[in-house]
XYZ file of N, CA, C and O in Angstrom:
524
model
N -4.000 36.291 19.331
C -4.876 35.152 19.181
C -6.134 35.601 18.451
O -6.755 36.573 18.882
N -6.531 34.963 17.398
C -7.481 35.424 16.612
C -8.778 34.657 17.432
O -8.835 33.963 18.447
N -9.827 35.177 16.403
C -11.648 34.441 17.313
C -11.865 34.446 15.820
O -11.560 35.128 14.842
N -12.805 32.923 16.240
C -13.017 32.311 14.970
C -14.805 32.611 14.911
O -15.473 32.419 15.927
N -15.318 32.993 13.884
C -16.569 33.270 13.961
C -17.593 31.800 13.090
O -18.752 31.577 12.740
N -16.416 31.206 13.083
C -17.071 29.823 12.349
C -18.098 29.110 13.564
O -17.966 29.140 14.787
N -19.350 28.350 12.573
C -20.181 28.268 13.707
C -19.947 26.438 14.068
O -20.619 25.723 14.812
N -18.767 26.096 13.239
C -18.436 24.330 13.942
C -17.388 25.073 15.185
O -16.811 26.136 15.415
N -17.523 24.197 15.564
C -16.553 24.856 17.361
C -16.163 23.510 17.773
O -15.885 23.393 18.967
N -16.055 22.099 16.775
C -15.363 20.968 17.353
C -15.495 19.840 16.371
O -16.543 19.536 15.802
N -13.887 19.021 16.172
C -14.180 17.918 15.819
C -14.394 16.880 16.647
O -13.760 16.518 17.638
N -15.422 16.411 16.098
C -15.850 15.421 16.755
C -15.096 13.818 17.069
O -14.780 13.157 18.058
N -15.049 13.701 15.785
C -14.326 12.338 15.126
C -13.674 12.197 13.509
O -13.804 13.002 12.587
N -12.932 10.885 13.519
C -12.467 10.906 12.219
C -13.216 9.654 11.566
O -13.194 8.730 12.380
N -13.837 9.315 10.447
C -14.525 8.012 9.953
C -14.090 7.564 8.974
O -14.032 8.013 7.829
N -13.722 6.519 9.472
C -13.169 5.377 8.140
C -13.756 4.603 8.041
O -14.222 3.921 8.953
N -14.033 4.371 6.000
C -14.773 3.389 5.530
C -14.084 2.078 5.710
O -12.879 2.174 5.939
N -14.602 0.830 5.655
C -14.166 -0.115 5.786
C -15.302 -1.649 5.689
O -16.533 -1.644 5.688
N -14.429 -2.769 5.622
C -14.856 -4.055 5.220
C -15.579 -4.396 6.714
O -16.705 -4.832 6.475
N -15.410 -4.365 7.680
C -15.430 -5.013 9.124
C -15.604 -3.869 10.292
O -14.840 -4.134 11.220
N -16.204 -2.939 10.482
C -15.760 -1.736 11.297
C -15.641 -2.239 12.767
O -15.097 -1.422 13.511
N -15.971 -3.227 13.257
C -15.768 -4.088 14.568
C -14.057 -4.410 14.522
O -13.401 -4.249 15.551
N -13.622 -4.718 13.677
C -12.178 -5.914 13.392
C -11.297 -4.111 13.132
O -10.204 -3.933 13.670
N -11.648 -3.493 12.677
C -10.411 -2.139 12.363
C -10.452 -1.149 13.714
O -9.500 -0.791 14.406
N -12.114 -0.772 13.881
C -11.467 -0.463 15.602
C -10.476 -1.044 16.495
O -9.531 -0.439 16.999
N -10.747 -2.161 16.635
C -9.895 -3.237 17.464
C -8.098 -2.802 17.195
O -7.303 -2.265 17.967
N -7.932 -3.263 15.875
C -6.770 -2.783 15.469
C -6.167 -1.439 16.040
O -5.093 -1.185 16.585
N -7.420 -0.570 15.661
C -6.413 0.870 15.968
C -6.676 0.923 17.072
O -5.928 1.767 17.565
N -7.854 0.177 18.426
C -7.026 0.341 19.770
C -6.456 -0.358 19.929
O -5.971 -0.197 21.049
N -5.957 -1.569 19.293
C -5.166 -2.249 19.449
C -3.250 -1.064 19.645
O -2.468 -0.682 20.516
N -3.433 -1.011 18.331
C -2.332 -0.556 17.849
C -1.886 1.039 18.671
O -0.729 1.454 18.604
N -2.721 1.623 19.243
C -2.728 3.101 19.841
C -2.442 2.779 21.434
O -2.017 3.648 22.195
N -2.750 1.300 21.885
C -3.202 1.420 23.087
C -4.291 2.285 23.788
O -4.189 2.902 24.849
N -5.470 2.176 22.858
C -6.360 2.927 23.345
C -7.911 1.741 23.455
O -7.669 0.607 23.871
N -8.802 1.946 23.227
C -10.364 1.329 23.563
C -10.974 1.164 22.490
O -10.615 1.804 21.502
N -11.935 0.356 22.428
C -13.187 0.092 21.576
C -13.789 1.052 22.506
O -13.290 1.415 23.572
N -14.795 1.390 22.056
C -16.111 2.446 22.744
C -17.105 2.224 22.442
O -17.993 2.613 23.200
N -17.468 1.549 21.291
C -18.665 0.819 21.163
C -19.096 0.451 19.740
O -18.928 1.213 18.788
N -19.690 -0.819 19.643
C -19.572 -1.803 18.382
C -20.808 -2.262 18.223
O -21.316 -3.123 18.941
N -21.474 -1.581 17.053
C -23.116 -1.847 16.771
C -23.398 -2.008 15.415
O -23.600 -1.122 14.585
N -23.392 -3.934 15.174
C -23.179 -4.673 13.958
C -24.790 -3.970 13.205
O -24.831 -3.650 12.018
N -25.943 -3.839 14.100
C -26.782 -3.510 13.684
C -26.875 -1.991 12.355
O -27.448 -1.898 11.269
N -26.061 -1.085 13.103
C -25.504 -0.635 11.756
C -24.571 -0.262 10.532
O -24.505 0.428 9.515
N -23.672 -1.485 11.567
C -22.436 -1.441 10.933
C -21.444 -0.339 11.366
O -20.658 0.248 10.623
N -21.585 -0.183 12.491
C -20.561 0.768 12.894
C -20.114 0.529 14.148
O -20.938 0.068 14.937
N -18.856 0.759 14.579
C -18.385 1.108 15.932
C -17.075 2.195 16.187
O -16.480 2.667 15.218
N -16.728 2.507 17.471
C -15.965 3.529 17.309
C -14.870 2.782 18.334
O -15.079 1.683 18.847
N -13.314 3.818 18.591
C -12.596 3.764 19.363
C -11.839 4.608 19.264
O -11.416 5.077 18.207
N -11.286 5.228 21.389
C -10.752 5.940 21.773
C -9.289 5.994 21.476
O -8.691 4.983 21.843
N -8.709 6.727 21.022
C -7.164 6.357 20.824
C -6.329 7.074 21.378
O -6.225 6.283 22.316
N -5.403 8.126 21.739
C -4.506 8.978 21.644
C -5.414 10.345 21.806
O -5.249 11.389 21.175
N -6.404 10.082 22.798
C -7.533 11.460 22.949
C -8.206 12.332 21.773
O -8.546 13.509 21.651
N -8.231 11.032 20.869
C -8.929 10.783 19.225
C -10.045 10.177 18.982
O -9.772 9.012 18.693
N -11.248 10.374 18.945
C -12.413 9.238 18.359
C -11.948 8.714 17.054
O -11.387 9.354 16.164
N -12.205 7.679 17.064
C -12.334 7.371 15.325
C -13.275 6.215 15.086
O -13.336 5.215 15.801
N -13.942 6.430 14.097
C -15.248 5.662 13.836
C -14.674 4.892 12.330
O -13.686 5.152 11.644
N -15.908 3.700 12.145
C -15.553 3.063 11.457
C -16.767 2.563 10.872
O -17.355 1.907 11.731
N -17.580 2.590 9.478
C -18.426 2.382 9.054
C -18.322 1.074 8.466
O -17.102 0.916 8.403
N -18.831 0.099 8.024
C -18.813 -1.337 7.357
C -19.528 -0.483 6.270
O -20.394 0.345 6.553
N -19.071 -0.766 4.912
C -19.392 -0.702 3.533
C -19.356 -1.816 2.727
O -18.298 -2.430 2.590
N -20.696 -2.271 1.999
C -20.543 -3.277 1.494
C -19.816 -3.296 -0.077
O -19.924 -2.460 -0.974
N -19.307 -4.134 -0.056
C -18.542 -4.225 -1.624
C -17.352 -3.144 -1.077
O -16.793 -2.686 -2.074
N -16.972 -2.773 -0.255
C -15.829 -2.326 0.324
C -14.886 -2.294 -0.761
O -15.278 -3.073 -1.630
N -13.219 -1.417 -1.264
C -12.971 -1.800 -1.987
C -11.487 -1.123 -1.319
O -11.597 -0.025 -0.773
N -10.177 -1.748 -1.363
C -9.310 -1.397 -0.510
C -8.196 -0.006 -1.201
O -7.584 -0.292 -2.229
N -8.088 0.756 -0.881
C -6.997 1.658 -1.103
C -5.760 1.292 -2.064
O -5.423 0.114 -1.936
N -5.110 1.922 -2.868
C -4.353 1.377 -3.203
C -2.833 2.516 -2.559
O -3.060 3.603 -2.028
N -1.832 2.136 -2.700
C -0.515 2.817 -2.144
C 0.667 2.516 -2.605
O 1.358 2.007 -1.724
N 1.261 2.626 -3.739
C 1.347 4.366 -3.737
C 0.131 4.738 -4.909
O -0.465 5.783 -5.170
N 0.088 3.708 -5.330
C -0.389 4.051 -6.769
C -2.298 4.561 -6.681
O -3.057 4.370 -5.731
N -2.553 5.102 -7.769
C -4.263 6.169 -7.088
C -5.203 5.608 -7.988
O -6.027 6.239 -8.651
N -5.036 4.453 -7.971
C -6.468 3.282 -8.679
C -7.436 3.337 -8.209
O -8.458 3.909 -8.588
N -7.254 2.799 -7.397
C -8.538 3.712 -6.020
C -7.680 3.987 -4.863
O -6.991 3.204 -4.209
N -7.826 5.051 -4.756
C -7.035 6.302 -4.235
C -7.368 6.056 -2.459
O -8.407 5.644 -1.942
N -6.044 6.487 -1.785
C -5.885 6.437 -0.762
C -7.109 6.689 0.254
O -7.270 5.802 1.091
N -8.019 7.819 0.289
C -9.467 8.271 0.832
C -8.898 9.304 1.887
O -9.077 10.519 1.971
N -8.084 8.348 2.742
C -7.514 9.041 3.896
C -6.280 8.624 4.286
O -5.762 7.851 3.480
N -5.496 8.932 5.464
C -4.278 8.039 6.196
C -4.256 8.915 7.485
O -4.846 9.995 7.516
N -3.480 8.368 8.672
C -3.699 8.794 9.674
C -1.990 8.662 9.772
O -1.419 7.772 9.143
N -1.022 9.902 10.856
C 0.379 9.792 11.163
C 0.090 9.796 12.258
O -0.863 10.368 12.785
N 1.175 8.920 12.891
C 1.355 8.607 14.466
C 2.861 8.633 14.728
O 3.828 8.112 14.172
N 2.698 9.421 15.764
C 4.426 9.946 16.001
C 4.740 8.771 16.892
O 4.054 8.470 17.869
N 5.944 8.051 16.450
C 6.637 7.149 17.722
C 7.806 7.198 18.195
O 8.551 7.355 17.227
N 8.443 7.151 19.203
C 9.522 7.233 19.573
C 10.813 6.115 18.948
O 11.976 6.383 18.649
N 10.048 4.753 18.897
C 11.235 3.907 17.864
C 10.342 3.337 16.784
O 9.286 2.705 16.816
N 11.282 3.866 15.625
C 10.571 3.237 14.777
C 10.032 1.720 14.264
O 8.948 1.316 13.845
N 11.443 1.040 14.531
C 11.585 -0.938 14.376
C 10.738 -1.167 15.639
O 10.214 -2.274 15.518
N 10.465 -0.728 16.525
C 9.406 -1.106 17.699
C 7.974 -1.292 17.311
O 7.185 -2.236 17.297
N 7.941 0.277 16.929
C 6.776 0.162 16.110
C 6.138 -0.227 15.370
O 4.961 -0.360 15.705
N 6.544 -0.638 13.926
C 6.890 -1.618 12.885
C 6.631 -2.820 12.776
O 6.174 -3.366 11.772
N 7.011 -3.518 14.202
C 6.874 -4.905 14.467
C 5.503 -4.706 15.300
O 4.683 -5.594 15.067
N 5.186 -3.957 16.004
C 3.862 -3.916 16.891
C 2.702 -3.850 16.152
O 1.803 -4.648 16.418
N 2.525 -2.839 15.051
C 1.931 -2.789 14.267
C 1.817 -3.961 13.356
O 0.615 -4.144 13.159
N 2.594 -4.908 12.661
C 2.519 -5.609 11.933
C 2.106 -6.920 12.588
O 1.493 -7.787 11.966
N 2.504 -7.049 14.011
C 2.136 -8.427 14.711
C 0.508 -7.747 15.250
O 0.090 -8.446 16.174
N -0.209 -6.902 14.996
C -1.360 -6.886 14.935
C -2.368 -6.852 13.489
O -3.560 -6.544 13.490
N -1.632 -7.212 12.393
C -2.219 -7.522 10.969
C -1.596 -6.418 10.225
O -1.652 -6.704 9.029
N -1.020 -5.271 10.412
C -0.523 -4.546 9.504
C 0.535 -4.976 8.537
O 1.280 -5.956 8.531
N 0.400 -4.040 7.782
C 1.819 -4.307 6.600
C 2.349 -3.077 5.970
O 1.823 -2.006 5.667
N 3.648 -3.591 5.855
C 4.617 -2.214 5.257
C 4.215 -2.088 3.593
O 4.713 -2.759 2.689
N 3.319 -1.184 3.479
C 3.577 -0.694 2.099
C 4.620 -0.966 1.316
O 5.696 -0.772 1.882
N 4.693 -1.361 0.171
C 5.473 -1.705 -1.042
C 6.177 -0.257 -1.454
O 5.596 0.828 -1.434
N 7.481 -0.472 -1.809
C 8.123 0.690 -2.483
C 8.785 1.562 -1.822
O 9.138 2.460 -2.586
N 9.242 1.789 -0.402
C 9.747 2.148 0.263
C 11.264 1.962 0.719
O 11.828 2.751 1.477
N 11.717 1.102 0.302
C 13.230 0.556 -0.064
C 14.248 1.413 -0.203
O 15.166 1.434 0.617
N 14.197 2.305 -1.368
C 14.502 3.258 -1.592
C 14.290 5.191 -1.561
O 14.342 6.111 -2.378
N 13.977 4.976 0.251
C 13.726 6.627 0.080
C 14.887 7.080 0.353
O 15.829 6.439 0.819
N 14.843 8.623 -0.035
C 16.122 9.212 0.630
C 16.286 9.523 1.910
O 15.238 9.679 2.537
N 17.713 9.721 2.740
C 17.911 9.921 4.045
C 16.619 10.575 5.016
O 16.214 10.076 6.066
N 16.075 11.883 4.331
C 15.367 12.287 4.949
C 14.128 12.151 5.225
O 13.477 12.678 6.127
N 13.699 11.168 4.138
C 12.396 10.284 4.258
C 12.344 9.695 5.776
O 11.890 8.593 5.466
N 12.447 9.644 6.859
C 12.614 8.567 7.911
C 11.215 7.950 8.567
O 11.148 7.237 9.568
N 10.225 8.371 7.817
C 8.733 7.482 8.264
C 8.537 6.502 7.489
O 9.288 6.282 6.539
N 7.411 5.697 7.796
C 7.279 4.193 7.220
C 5.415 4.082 7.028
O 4.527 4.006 7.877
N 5.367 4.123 5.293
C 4.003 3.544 5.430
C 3.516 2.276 5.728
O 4.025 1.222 5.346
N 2.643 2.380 6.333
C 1.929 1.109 6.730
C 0.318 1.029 6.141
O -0.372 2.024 5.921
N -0.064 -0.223 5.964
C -1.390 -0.518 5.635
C -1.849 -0.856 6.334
O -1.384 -1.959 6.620
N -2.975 -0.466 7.211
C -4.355 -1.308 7.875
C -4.711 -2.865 7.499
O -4.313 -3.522 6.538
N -5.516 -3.212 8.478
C -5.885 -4.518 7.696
C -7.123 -4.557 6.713
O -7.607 -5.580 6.228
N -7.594 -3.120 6.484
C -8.220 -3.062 4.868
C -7.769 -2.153 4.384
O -8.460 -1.137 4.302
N -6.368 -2.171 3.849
C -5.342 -1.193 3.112
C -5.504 0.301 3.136
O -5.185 0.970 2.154
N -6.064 0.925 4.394
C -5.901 2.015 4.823
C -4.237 2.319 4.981
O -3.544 1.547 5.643
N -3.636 3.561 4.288
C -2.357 3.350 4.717
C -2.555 4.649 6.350
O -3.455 5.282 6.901
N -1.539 4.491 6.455
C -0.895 5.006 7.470
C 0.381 5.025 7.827
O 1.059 4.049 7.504
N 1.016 6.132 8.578
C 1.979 6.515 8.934
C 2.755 6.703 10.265
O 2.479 7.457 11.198
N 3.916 5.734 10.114
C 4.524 6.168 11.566
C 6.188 7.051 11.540
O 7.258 6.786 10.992
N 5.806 7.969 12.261
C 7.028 9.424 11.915
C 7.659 9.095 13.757
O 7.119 9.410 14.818
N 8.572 8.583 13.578
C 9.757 9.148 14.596
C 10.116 10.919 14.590
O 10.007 11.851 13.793
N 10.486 10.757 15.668
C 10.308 12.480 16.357
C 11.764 13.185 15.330
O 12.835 12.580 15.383
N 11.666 14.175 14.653
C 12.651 14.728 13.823
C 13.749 15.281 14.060
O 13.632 16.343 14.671
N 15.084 14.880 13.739
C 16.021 15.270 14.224
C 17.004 14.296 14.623
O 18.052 14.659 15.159
């Protein structure tokens, strides 16, 4: 086991830009089964607990959405979430505002994850367990 002499010793959180940062927390505790933690329009930010994950969410004005696959304006970030069924998932996610990325029709066998878009075209990923 190595020792790290780096002087960060923790992540804290992950922050995503966004149109609404109140309305995309929601989502991803929506979607995680996890919490809002706290939502302060005053500066446009709030956060939520997910999967023993912070993730924060900034409101940017003139916001401008991701594009996927294509890098017009380029992805920024994406987050993978391992699930046990995938069509479960799929539909859970999407009956909370998500959507299946375009172009996916045709992957090969071993492709078996599914992008998804946020409801401000953050993509994201859900990976069934391999094998």
């Amino acid at each position: 086991m190595s020792t790290s002499t780096s002087p960060i010793t923790e992540l804290l959180a992950v922050c995503l830009d966004t149109s609404d940062a109140a309305r995309l927390a929601q989502f991803y505790a929506d979607l995680c089964g996890g919490k809002v933690t706290g939502v302060y329009p005053e500066y446009g930010y709030a956060s939520a607990e997910v999967l023993g994950t912070t993730l924060n969410f900034q409101t940017v004005e003139g916001y401008r959405r991701p594009e996927w696959p294509g890098q017009d304006q380029p992805q920024q970030s994406h987050l993978d979430f391992r699930v046990p069924d995938l069509d479960a998932a799929i539909e859970h996610a999407t009956a909370l505002g998500a959507t299946v990325a375009p172009g996916q029709d045709d992957q090969p066998d071993w492709m078996t994850w599914r992008v998804m878009l946020d409801p401000d075209g953050h993509p994201f990923c859900l990976c069934p367990p391999q094998g």
